[in-house]
Short mmCIF file of C-alpha atoms in Angstrom, two decimals:
data_model
loop_
_atom_site.label_atom_id
_atom_site.label_comp_id
_atom_site.label_asym_id
_atom_site.label_seq_id
_atom_site.Cartn_x
_atom_site.Cartn_y
_atom_site.Cartn_z
CA ALA R 1 56.14 162.40 171.22
CA THR R 2 59.20 164.28 172.47
CA ARG R 3 59.23 167.75 173.90
CA ARG R 4 61.53 170.39 172.49
CA PRO R 5 63.11 173.16 174.60
CA SER R 6 60.96 176.21 175.13
CA SER R 7 61.48 179.16 172.80
CA ARG R 8 60.36 182.77 172.71
CA HIS R 9 57.29 181.64 170.75
CA GLY R 10 56.26 178.97 173.27
CA ALA R 11 56.90 175.27 173.78
CA SER R 12 56.57 172.67 171.04
CA TRP R 13 56.33 168.92 170.54
CA GLN R 14 57.80 166.72 167.82
CA ILE R 15 55.25 164.14 166.60
CA ASP R 16 55.77 162.01 163.48
CA GLY R 17 58.36 164.43 162.11
CA CYS R 18 56.04 167.50 162.29
CA ALA R 19 56.35 170.44 164.66
CA HIS R 20 53.30 171.13 166.86
CA ALA R 21 53.44 174.40 168.81
CA TRP R 22 51.18 176.38 171.07
CA GLY R 23 51.29 179.39 173.39
CA SER R 24 49.97 182.24 171.21
CA ALA R 25 47.85 182.75 168.13
CA TYR R 26 51.00 183.48 166.12
CA THR R 27 52.69 180.30 167.28
CA MET R 28 49.62 178.17 166.63
CA ALA R 29 49.28 179.54 163.10
CA LYS R 30 52.96 178.86 162.53
CA GLY R 31 52.49 175.28 163.74
CA ARG R 32 49.69 174.73 161.19
CA HIS R 33 51.93 175.99 158.38
CA ALA R 34 54.74 173.74 159.64
CA ARG R 35 52.48 170.67 159.47
CA ALA R 36 51.48 171.59 155.93
CA ARG R 37 55.13 171.76 154.91
CA CYS R 38 55.88 168.25 156.18
CA ALA R 39 54.54 166.51 153.05
CA PRO R 40 56.01 167.72 149.72
CA SER R 41 53.95 167.06 146.63
CA ALA R 42 54.70 164.25 144.20
CA GLU R 43 55.77 166.84 141.60
CA ALA R 44 58.24 168.42 144.02
CA LYS R 45 59.68 165.00 144.90
CA GLU R 46 60.14 164.17 141.23
CA ALA R 47 61.74 167.56 140.56
CA ALA R 48 64.18 167.06 143.44
CA LYS R 49 65.03 163.58 142.15
CA GLU R 50 65.70 164.88 138.63
CA ALA R 51 67.79 167.79 139.95
CA ALA R 52 69.98 165.38 141.93
CA LYS R 53 70.54 163.27 138.80
CA GLU R 54 71.45 166.33 136.72
CA ILE R 55 73.97 167.56 139.29
CA ALA R 56 75.58 164.12 139.55
CA ALA R 57 75.85 163.88 135.75
CA ALA R 58 77.33 167.38 135.47
CA GLU R 59 79.89 166.66 138.20
CA ALA R 60 80.96 163.48 136.43
CA GLU R 61 81.73 165.51 133.29
CA ASP R 62 83.35 168.56 134.90
CA ASN R 63 84.19 168.87 138.60
CA ASP R 64 87.09 171.31 138.23
CA GLY R 65 85.06 174.54 138.49
CA ALA R 66 85.50 176.99 141.35
CA LEU R 67 83.25 177.39 144.37
CA HIS R 68 82.33 181.08 144.67
CA VAL R 69 82.04 182.08 148.36
CA LEU R 70 79.97 185.18 149.21
CA VAL R 71 79.23 186.74 152.60
CA GLN R 72 77.27 189.80 153.66
CA ARG R 73 78.70 192.66 155.68
CA GLY R 74 77.73 192.47 159.31
CA ILE R 75 78.49 188.81 160.01
CA THR R 76 79.73 188.20 163.54
CA PRO R 77 83.42 187.52 164.31
CA ARG R 78 82.63 183.87 165.03
CA GLN R 79 80.87 183.51 161.69
CA ARG R 80 83.83 185.17 159.97
CA HIS R 81 86.20 182.67 161.61
CA LEU R 82 83.99 179.81 160.44
CA VAL R 83 84.08 181.13 156.87
CA ARG R 84 87.87 181.25 157.07
CA ASP R 85 87.99 177.68 158.44
CA LEU R 86 85.69 176.44 155.68
CA GLY R 87 87.99 178.15 153.19
CA LEU R 88 90.85 175.98 154.47
CA LEU R 89 88.64 172.94 153.93
CA LEU R 90 87.37 173.85 150.44
CA PRO R 91 90.20 173.37 147.92
CA ARG R 92 88.47 175.26 145.10
CA ALA R 93 86.94 178.12 147.10
CA ARG R 94 87.19 181.57 145.52
CA PHE R 95 86.24 184.39 147.90
CA GLY R 96 84.38 187.39 146.55
CA GLY R 97 83.96 190.78 148.17
CA LYS R 98 81.54 191.31 151.04
CA MET R 99 78.00 192.16 149.98
CA PRO R 100 76.11 195.05 151.65
CA ARG R 101 73.27 194.00 153.93
CA SER R 102 70.80 195.92 151.77
CA THR R 103 71.76 193.95 148.66
CA SER R 104 68.73 192.91 146.61
CA LEU R 105 68.04 189.36 145.48
CA GLU R 106 68.89 190.32 141.89
CA ALA R 107 72.29 191.68 142.97
CA LEU R 108 73.03 188.49 144.92
CA GLN R 109 72.14 186.39 141.91
CA ASP R 110 74.39 188.55 139.70
CA ALA R 111 77.25 188.09 142.19
CA CYS R 112 76.80 184.31 142.03
CA PHE R 113 76.85 184.39 138.23
CA ALA R 114 79.98 186.58 138.27
CA SER R 115 82.12 183.61 139.34
CA GLU R 116 84.46 182.81 136.49
CA GLY R 117 84.01 179.23 135.36
CA GLY R 118 82.24 178.31 138.58
CA MET R 119 79.22 176.01 138.63
CA ARG R 120 78.54 176.38 142.35
CA ALA R 121 78.31 179.08 145.02
CA LEU R 122 78.17 179.28 148.81
CA PHE R 123 76.43 182.28 150.38
CA ILE R 124 76.29 183.27 154.07
CA PRO R 125 73.91 186.14 154.90
CA ALA R 126 74.38 188.41 157.91
CA THR R 127 72.26 187.10 160.80
CA PHE R 128 72.36 186.86 164.56
CA GLU R 129 74.76 184.34 166.09
CA ASP R 130 72.04 181.79 166.86
CA GLU R 131 70.36 182.17 163.46
CA MET R 132 73.27 181.63 161.09
CA ARG R 133 72.23 180.57 157.58
CA LEU R 134 74.21 178.95 154.79
CA TRP R 135 73.11 178.62 151.16
CA LEU R 136 74.54 176.16 148.64
CA VAL R 137 73.70 177.12 145.06
CA ARG R 138 74.09 175.25 141.81
CA LEU R 139 74.77 177.52 138.83
CA PRO R 140 73.47 178.71 136.48
CA HIS R 141 69.86 177.54 136.97
CA GLY R 142 69.74 176.13 140.51
CA PRO R 143 68.63 174.46 142.68
CA SER R 144 69.55 176.07 146.00
CA VAL R 145 69.42 174.66 149.53
CA GLN R 146 69.25 176.72 152.73
CA PHE R 147 70.69 175.40 156.01
CA GLN R 148 70.60 176.71 159.53
CA VAL R 149 74.09 176.35 161.03
CA LEU R 150 74.18 175.03 164.60
CA ASN R 151 76.74 173.77 167.14
CA VAL R 152 79.61 175.63 165.50
CA HIS R 153 83.12 174.90 166.77
CA THR R 154 85.80 176.80 164.86
CA ASN R 155 89.34 175.51 164.37
CA ALA R 156 90.59 177.73 167.21
CA GLU R 157 87.96 176.32 169.56
CA CYS R 158 88.64 172.73 168.53
CA ASN R 159 92.41 173.28 168.88
CA PHE R 160 93.24 170.19 166.86
CA GLU R 161 96.73 169.45 165.66
CA HIS R 162 95.88 169.42 161.94
CA THR R 163 93.67 172.49 161.61
CA LEU R 164 96.14 174.92 160.01
CA ARG R 165 96.99 172.89 156.91
CA ARG R 166 95.03 173.97 153.87
CA VAL R 167 93.34 171.06 152.10
CA ARG R 168 94.78 170.33 148.68
CA GLN R 169 93.27 168.13 146.06
CA PRO R 170 92.08 165.47 146.30
CA CYS R 171 89.46 165.40 149.08
CA LEU R 172 87.16 162.44 149.74
CA VAL R 173 83.56 163.19 150.79
CA SER R 174 81.70 160.48 152.71
CA PHE R 175 77.92 160.17 153.26
CA ASP R 176 75.99 157.68 155.32
CA ALA R 177 73.26 155.48 153.84
CA LEU R 178 70.39 157.67 155.09
CA PHE R 179 71.05 160.15 152.27
CA ASP R 180 69.59 157.59 149.85
CA GLU R 181 66.22 157.38 151.58
CA THR R 182 64.35 160.44 150.23
CA PRO R 183 64.63 162.66 147.10
CA HIS R 184 65.42 165.83 149.06
CA LEU R 185 68.27 164.12 150.94
CA ARG R 186 69.72 162.82 147.67
CA LEU R 187 69.64 166.35 146.29
CA ILE R 188 71.30 167.74 149.43
CA ARG R 189 73.97 165.05 149.13
CA GLU R 190 74.77 166.04 145.54
CA LEU R 191 74.98 169.74 146.43
CA LEU R 192 77.32 169.03 149.35
CA ARG R 193 79.43 166.70 147.23
CA SER R 194 79.61 169.35 144.50
CA ALA R 195 80.93 171.90 147.01
CA PHE R 196 83.40 169.78 148.98
CA SER R 197 84.70 166.97 146.78
CA THR R 198 87.65 167.12 144.45
CA SER R 199 87.88 163.59 143.16
CA PRO R 200 91.25 162.65 141.57
CA GLY R 201 89.51 160.37 139.08
CA CYS R 202 89.25 157.04 140.87
CA ALA R 203 86.21 155.31 142.34
CA PRO R 204 84.96 157.02 145.53
CA SER R 205 84.13 153.75 147.26
CA ALA R 206 86.47 150.96 148.31
CA PRO R 207 86.00 147.19 148.63
CA PRO R 208 85.01 146.07 152.14
CA GLY R 209 88.03 145.83 154.42
CA GLN R 210 90.28 147.84 152.06
CA GLU R 211 89.18 151.38 152.83
CA GLY R 212 92.53 152.51 154.23
CA GLY R 213 94.56 151.31 151.26
CA HIS R 214 91.99 152.77 148.89
CA LEU R 215 92.42 156.25 150.43
CA VAL R 216 96.18 156.19 149.91
CA GLU R 217 96.09 154.62 146.43
CA CYS R 218 93.71 157.31 145.21
CA GLY R 219 95.80 160.09 146.73
CA PHE R 220 93.19 161.29 149.24
CA GLN R 221 94.66 163.39 152.02
CA THR R 222 91.48 164.62 153.69
CA VAL R 223 88.08 163.05 154.42
CA VAL R 224 84.95 165.15 154.97
CA SER R 225 82.17 163.12 156.58
CA PHE R 226 78.43 163.90 156.56
CA HIS R 227 75.95 161.95 158.71
CA TYR R 228 72.20 162.51 158.85
CA ARG R 229 70.74 162.17 162.34
CA ASP R 230 67.76 163.84 164.06
CA GLU R 231 66.84 165.71 160.86
CA ARG R 232 70.26 167.37 160.82
CA VAL R 233 73.47 166.94 158.84
CA TRP R 234 76.52 166.47 161.09
CA MET R 235 79.82 167.44 159.46
CA ARG R 236 83.31 166.35 160.52
CA ALA R 237 86.67 166.57 158.73
CA TYR R 238 89.69 164.30 159.11
CA ASP R 239 93.28 164.10 157.86
CA VAL R 240 94.62 160.78 156.55
CA VAL R 241 97.65 159.64 158.60
CA LEU R 242 99.98 157.28 156.73
CA GLY R 243 101.75 154.30 158.25
CA GLU R 244 105.38 154.30 159.35
CA ASP R 245 106.56 153.12 155.93
CA GLY R 246 104.60 155.88 154.18
CA THR R 247 101.97 153.51 152.81
CA GLY R 248 98.51 152.56 153.99
CA CYS R 249 96.13 154.56 156.16
CA GLU R 250 97.08 154.09 159.79
CA GLU R 251 94.36 156.31 161.26
CA LEU R 252 92.27 159.44 160.77
CA HIS R 253 92.92 162.60 162.79
CA GLU R 254 90.07 165.08 163.16
CA ARG R 255 91.01 168.54 161.96
CA GLY R 256 87.91 170.74 162.40
CA PRO R 257 85.80 172.75 162.11
CA ARG R 258 82.72 171.06 163.57
CA LEU R 259 79.20 172.13 162.68
CA VAL R 260 75.66 170.87 162.27
CA LEU R 261 73.50 171.83 159.28
CA THR R 262 69.72 171.78 159.59
CA PRO R 263 68.11 171.69 156.10
CA GLN R 264 65.35 174.29 155.95
CA ARG R 265 64.26 174.50 152.32
CA ILE R 266 65.25 173.70 148.75
CA LEU R 267 64.37 176.13 145.96
CA ALA R 268 64.26 175.33 142.27
CA SER R 269 66.34 178.33 141.10
CA VAL R 270 69.26 180.47 142.33
CA LEU R 271 68.24 181.69 145.82
CA ASP R 272 64.66 181.81 144.54
CA GLY R 273 62.04 179.81 142.69
CA ALA R 274 59.41 177.23 143.52
CA PRO R 275 60.01 175.27 146.74
CA LEU R 276 61.04 171.67 146.09
CA TRP R 277 61.04 170.87 149.80
CA GLU R 278 60.54 172.75 153.07
CA GLY R 279 61.42 171.62 156.56
CA ALA R 280 58.97 171.69 159.43
CA GLY R 281 61.07 174.12 161.47
CA LEU R 282 61.48 176.75 158.76
CA ARG R 283 61.38 180.28 160.15
CA ARG R 284 60.64 182.99 157.59
#
């Protein structure tokens, strides 16, 4: 068992992937609900598995659609800078107008559907700085995944050399092997790939020992890397640096931004629907 930092609701322990909390009646009740959410049903696992397959099949047929980006009024300046930095990193992002904070769920769903030719949407609601949320939505029927955004470092804070260049197609998205372990991680992988990748039409994987040449031959200029550690998704972005003769990948230069995504829940529809998976630390 490992102890987590104390919070305003009391201290907590992490045991076998479930959150155990104490300190008040409210916190203890919340801990019981968290333990119940640790084990998704067999039906939810199967639904998540099928949704991941459907997204992968749809992307193979048509991955040219836009990514509709929506934000609510009232986001903090740092969150606004992060949205701008993600816009530099998302080649097919199309920014919509800011949504009022009092916008209903139906209006948000209509705004997602208003994207012309888009099969995917990214939504950032207005929250406090330490409670930033990010939704990835698959259109027109879902599913949707909600993340808590942590450890944000904007391009200005990173101050890397390559942060100002806007990413052009193509962009290679890399995932570690842990995303194959469970149905909900496979679904999260497909939603992230759908949002970030712009494959030029060649195989996304390279033979062992030939990764650098594969990047250049396929025309990839940017690599976005996702790693799953400590129940969080760690995101980094890199620019491909060519060799002196203009061929081969000499090295990768990090470009920013940096952030950590904590998966909180996956819903079957667009920002709504039956839960396919819920994390132990979900705060309602």
